[in-house]
Structures are given as C-alpha cells and as structure tokens.
Short mmCIF file of C-alpha atoms in Angstrom, two decimals:
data_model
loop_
_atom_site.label_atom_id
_atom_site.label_comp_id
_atom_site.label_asym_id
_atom_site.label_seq_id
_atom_site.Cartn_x
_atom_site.Cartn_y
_atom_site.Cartn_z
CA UNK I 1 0.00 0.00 0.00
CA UNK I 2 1.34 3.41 -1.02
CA UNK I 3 -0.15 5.22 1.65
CA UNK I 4 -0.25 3.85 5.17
CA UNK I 5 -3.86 3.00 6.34
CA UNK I 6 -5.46 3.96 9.48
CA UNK I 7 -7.62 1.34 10.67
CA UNK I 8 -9.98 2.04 14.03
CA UNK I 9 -10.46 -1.71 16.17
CA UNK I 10 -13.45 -1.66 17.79
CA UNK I 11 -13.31 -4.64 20.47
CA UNK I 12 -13.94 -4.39 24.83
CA UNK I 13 -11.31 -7.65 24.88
CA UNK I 14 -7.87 -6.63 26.20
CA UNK I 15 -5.79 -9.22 25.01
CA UNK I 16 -7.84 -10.12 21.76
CA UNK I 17 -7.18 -5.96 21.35
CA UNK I 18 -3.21 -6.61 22.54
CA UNK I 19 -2.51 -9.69 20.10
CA UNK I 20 -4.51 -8.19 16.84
CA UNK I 21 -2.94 -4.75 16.88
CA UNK I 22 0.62 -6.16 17.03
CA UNK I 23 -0.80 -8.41 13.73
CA UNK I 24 -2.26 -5.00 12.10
CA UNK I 25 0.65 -2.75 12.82
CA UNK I 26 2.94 -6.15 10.82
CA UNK I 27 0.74 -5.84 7.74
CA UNK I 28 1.50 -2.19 7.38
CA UNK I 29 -1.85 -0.78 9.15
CA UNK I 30 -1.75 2.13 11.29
CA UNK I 31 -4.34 1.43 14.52
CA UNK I 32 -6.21 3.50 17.05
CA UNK I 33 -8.64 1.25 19.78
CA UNK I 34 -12.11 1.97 21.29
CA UNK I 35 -13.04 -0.21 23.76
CA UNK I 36 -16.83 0.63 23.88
CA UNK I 37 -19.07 1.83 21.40
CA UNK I 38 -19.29 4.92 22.89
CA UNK I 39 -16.02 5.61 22.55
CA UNK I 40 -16.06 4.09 18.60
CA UNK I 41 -18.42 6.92 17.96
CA UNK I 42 -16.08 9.66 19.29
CA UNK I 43 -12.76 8.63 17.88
CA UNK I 44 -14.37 7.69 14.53
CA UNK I 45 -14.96 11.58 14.85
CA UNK I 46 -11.63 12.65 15.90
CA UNK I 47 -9.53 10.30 13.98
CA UNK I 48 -11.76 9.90 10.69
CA UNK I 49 -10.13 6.30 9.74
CA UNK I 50 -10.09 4.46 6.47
CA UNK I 51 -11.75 1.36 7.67
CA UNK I 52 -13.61 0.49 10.83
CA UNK I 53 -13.04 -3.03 12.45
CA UNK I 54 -16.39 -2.69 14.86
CA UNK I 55 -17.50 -5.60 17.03
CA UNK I 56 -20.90 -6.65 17.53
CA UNK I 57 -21.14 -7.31 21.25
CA UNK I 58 -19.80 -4.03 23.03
CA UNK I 59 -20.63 -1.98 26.15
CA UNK I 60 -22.86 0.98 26.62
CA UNK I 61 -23.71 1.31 22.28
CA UNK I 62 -23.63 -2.23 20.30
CA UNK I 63 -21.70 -2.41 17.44
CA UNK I 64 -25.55 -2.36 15.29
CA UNK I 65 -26.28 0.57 17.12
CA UNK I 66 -22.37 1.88 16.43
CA UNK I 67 -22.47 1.06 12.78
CA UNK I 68 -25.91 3.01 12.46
CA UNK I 69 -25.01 5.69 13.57
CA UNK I 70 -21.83 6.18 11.16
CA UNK I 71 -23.78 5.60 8.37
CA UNK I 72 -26.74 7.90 9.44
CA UNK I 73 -23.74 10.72 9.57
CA UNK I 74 -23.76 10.00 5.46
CA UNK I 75 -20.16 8.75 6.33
CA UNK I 76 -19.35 6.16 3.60
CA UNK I 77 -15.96 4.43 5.47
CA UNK I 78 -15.78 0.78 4.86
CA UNK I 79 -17.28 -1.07 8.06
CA UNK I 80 -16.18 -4.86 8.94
CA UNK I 81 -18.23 -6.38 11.69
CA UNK I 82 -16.32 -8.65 14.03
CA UNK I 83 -19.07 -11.45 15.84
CA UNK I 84 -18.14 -14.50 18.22
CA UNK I 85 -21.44 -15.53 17.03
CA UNK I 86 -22.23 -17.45 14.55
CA UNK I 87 -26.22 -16.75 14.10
CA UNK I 88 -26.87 -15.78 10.97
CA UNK I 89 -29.65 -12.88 12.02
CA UNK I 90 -26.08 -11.11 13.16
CA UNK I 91 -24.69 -10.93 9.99
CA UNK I 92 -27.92 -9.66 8.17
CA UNK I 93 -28.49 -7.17 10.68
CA UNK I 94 -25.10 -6.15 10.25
CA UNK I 95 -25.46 -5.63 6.61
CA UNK I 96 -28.54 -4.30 6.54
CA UNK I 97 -27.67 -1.16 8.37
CA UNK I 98 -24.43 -0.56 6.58
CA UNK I 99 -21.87 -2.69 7.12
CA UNK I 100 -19.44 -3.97 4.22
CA UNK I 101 -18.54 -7.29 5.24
CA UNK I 102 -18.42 -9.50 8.12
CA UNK I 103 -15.35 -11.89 10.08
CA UNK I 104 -16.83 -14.41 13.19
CA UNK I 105 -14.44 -15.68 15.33
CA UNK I 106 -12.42 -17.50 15.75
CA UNK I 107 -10.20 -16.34 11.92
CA UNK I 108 -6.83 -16.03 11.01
CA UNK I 109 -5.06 -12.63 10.67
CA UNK I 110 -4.27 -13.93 7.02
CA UNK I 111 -7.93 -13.85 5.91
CA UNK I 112 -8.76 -10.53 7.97
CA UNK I 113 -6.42 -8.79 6.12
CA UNK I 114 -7.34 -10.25 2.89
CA UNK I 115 -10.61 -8.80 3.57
CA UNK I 116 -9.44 -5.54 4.97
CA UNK I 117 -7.70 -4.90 1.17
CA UNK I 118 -10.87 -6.11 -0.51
CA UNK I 119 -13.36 -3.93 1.44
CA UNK I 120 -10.72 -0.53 0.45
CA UNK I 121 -10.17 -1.66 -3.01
CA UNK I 122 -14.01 -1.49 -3.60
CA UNK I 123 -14.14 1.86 -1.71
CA UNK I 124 -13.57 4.95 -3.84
CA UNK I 125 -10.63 7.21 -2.95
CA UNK I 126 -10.80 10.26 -1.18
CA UNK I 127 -10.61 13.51 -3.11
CA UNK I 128 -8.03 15.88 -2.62
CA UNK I 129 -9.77 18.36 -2.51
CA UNK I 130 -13.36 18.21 -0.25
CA UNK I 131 -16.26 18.32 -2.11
CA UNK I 132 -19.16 20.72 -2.50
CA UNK I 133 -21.79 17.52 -3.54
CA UNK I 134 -24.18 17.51 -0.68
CA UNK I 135 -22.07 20.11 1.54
CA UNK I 136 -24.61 22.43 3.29
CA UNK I 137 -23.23 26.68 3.06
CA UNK I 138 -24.67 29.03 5.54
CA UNK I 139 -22.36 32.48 5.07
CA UNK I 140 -18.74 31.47 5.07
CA UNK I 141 -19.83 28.49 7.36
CA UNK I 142 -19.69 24.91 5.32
CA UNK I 143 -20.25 21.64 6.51
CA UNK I 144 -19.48 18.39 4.42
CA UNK I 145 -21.99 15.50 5.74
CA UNK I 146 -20.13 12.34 3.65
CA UNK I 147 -16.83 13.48 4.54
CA UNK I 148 -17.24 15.02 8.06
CA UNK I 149 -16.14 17.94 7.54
CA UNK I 150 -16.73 21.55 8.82
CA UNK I 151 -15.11 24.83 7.20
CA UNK I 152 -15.40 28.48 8.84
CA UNK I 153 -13.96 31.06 6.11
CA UNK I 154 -12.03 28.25 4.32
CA UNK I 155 -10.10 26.76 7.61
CA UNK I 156 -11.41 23.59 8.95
CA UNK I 157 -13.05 23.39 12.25
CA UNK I 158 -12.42 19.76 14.01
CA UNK I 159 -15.99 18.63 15.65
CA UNK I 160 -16.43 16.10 17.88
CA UNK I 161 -19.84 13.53 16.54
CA UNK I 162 -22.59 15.11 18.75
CA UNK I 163 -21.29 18.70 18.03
CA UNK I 164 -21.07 18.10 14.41
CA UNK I 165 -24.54 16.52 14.20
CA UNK I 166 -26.08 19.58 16.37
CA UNK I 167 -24.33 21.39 13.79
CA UNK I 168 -25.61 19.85 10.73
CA UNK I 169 -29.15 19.70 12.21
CA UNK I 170 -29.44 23.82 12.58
CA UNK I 171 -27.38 24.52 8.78
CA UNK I 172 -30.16 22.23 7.34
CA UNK I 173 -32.51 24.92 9.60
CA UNK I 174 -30.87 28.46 8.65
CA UNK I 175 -33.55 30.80 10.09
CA UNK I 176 -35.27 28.18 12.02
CA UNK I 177 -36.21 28.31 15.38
CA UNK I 178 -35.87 24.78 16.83
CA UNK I 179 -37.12 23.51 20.07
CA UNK I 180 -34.88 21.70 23.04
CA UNK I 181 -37.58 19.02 22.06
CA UNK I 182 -36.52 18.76 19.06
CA UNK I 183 -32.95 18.92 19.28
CA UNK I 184 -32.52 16.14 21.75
CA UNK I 185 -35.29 14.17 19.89
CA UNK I 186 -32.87 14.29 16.69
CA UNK I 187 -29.70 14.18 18.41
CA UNK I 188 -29.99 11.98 20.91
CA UNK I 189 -32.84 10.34 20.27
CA UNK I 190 -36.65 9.58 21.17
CA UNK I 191 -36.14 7.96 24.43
CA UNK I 192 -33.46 9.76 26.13
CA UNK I 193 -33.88 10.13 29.89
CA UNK I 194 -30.73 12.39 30.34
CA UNK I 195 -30.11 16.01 31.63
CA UNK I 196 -31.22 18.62 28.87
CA UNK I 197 -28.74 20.32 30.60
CA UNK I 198 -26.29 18.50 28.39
CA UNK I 199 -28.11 20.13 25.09
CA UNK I 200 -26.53 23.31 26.20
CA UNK I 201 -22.82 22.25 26.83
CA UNK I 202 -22.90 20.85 23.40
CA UNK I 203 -24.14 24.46 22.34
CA UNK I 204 -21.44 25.81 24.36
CA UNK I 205 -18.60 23.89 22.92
CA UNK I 206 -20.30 24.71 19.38
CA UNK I 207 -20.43 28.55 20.04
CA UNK I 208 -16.51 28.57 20.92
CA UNK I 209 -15.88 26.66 17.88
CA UNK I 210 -17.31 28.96 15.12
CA UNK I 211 -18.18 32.07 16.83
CA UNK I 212 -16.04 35.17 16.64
CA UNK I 213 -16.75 36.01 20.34
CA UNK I 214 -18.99 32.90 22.04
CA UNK I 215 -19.80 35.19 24.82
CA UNK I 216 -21.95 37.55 21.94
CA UNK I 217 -22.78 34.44 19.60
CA UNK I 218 -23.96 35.80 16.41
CA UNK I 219 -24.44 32.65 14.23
CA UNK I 220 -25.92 30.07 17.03
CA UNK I 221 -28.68 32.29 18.84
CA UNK I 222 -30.37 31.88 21.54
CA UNK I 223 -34.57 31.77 21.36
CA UNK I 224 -35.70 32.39 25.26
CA UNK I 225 -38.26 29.61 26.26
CA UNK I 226 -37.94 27.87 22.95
CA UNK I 227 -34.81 26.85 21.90
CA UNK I 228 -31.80 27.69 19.88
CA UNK I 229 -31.53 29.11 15.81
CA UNK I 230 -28.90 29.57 12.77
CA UNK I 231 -28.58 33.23 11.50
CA UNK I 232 -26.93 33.60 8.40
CA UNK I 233 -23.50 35.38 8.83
CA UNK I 234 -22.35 37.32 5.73
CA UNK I 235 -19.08 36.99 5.09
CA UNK I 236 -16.78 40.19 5.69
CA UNK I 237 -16.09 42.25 2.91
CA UNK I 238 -12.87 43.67 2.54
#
C-alpha cells in the first residue's frame, strides 16, 4: 500500500485488542482502539479512519447501534463487523444497516487482512480536494456530511460527533427556530432520559468553535423559552 492506512479496532477484549494490533501494525496498518461503542463513535470523529473493524457485542452502544449511527452521519468508510457468534440474524443485521462485510471468530489474521484490502479496493478514494456535492453553506460556514467535515472562512473546524450533528441539524434549519424538544429528539434520540442540561454544553462547545466572540454568539442564537436558531452570517467584505 502506497499510503499507510489507518484502521480504528473496535473490540472491549484486552488481550484479543493486545494480540490483533501487534498483527495489524505487521501488515503495514496504522491502529487506534475503542473499547466501547461509545467511545467508537467519538474517535471515529476525531480520527476519521479508512476502515472500521467494529464488534458486535460491546458496552454501553452495540456495534448495530455503532455502525448506524456512522452511516446515518452520510459517512461512507468501509465497516467490517467482528461477531463471536455465529447466528446468521447477526450478519444480516449487520449488513442491513451498513456494514461492508463481516469476520466471526475464531479467523486467522491472514484472511482478515485479505478482507481488509478487498473492502478498500471497492471503496472509492478520497478527493483531494473536499467536495461541494451535498455540503450544506450558511455564510462562510460549510459543513461536508459524507466526509465530516466543517469549514469556517475556508479553515477547517475539528468537531467532535454530537457537536457536528447539532451542527448539521441547525445549517439544514438556517432561520429556524428549533425547540430543546426537538434537538434532543434528533440528536440523541426519542427515548433519552438524560439532563437537557447537556443540550446546552454541546451548544457551548459549538459557540466557541465557530463564533467570533462565544460570549456575543452571532451565528448560534439563543430563542428564550424555545430553543436555539442559525442566522446567516455574511461573510466580511474587505
């Protein structure tokens, strides 16, 4: 391989983790771990691999649930799923919400790799350069969905998932006014019991991301008993 490939292994097993990574890092791979599928979601954010080796059976988000979610981003990285079992509903489910192929254990490192290097060859590159194809503009603010990507005035802004999905959710609502309800309903889903407390941290974080001066946000506003909005920024004229 002409470029090195960053692979992110999904798997709660310490030494299963221990003994495959040594394997991974032989055959050339570069590797970053999550150990839960909470944490898959976050570094698949952070680190924005080439291929995700993703476990079915994982603590506090399953590898379905993990897998899902990736693909609901419109991210289009090649997903293996990794199962101890060997029921065949798995591997449907698996497939059916996005995944590219499928190992069960117990397999050799010889035919995981061989189907590591099948899954990228079908996968089309990257472009160079990101592209505008389904990128939502809102002033000099642009946000890629398929490649994860976020732009203010041409210099990218690194978002963590729940940040960039907040994000995405009020560009595809410039003007809007959009309940708390709604917010958490989208973000985090129907049946989440949590503090909506946490809705406005992830504003927070947002605001200190792309605003010019959080403390005065101009772009993520504020709606007093309601909820929050996008205002269209114009870009500064010279």
């Amino acid at each position: 391989m002409a470029e090195q490939v960053t692979v992110l292994l999904v798997e709660d097993e310490p030494s299963f983790v221990e003994a495959l990574v040594v394997g991974l890092k032989r055959e050339g791979f570069r590797v970053e771990v999550a150990f839960d599928g909470a944490e898959a979601l976050d570094k698949f954010a952070s680190v924005r691999p080439d291929l995700v080796l993703l476990d079915i059976m994982l603590p506090r988000v399953s590898g379905i649930d993990v897998c899902r979610t990736i693909r609901a981003g419109g991210a289009r990285t090649p997903i293996i799923m990794v199962t101890a079992k060997t029921s065949e509903i798995d591997t449907v489910v698996g497939l059916e919400v996005g995944a590219d192929d499928y190992v069960s254990k117990p397999y050799r490192l010889r035919e995981l790799v061989a189907r590591m290097r099948a899954v990228l060859r079908r996968t089309p590159p990257a472009q160079e350069a990101p592209s505008l194809e389904g990128a939502l503009e809102v002033g000099d603010l642009r946000l890629d969905p398929e490649r994860h990507e976020v732009y203010l005035r041409g210099q990218e802004v690194s978002l963590p998932l729940k940040e960039f999905e907040l994000l995405e959710l009020l560009m595809t609502n410039v003007g809007r006014a959009l309940t708390r309800e709604t917010l958490i309903d989208r973000i985090w889903g129907p049946h989440y019991v949590g503090d909506t407390k946490t809705l406005d941290v992830h504003v927070k974080r947002l605001r200190a991301r792309v605003e010019d001066d959080p403390a005065r946000p101009q772009r993520i506003t504020t709606i007093r008993g309601l909820g929050y909005k996008l205002e269209m920024v114009r870009p500064e004229q010279d």
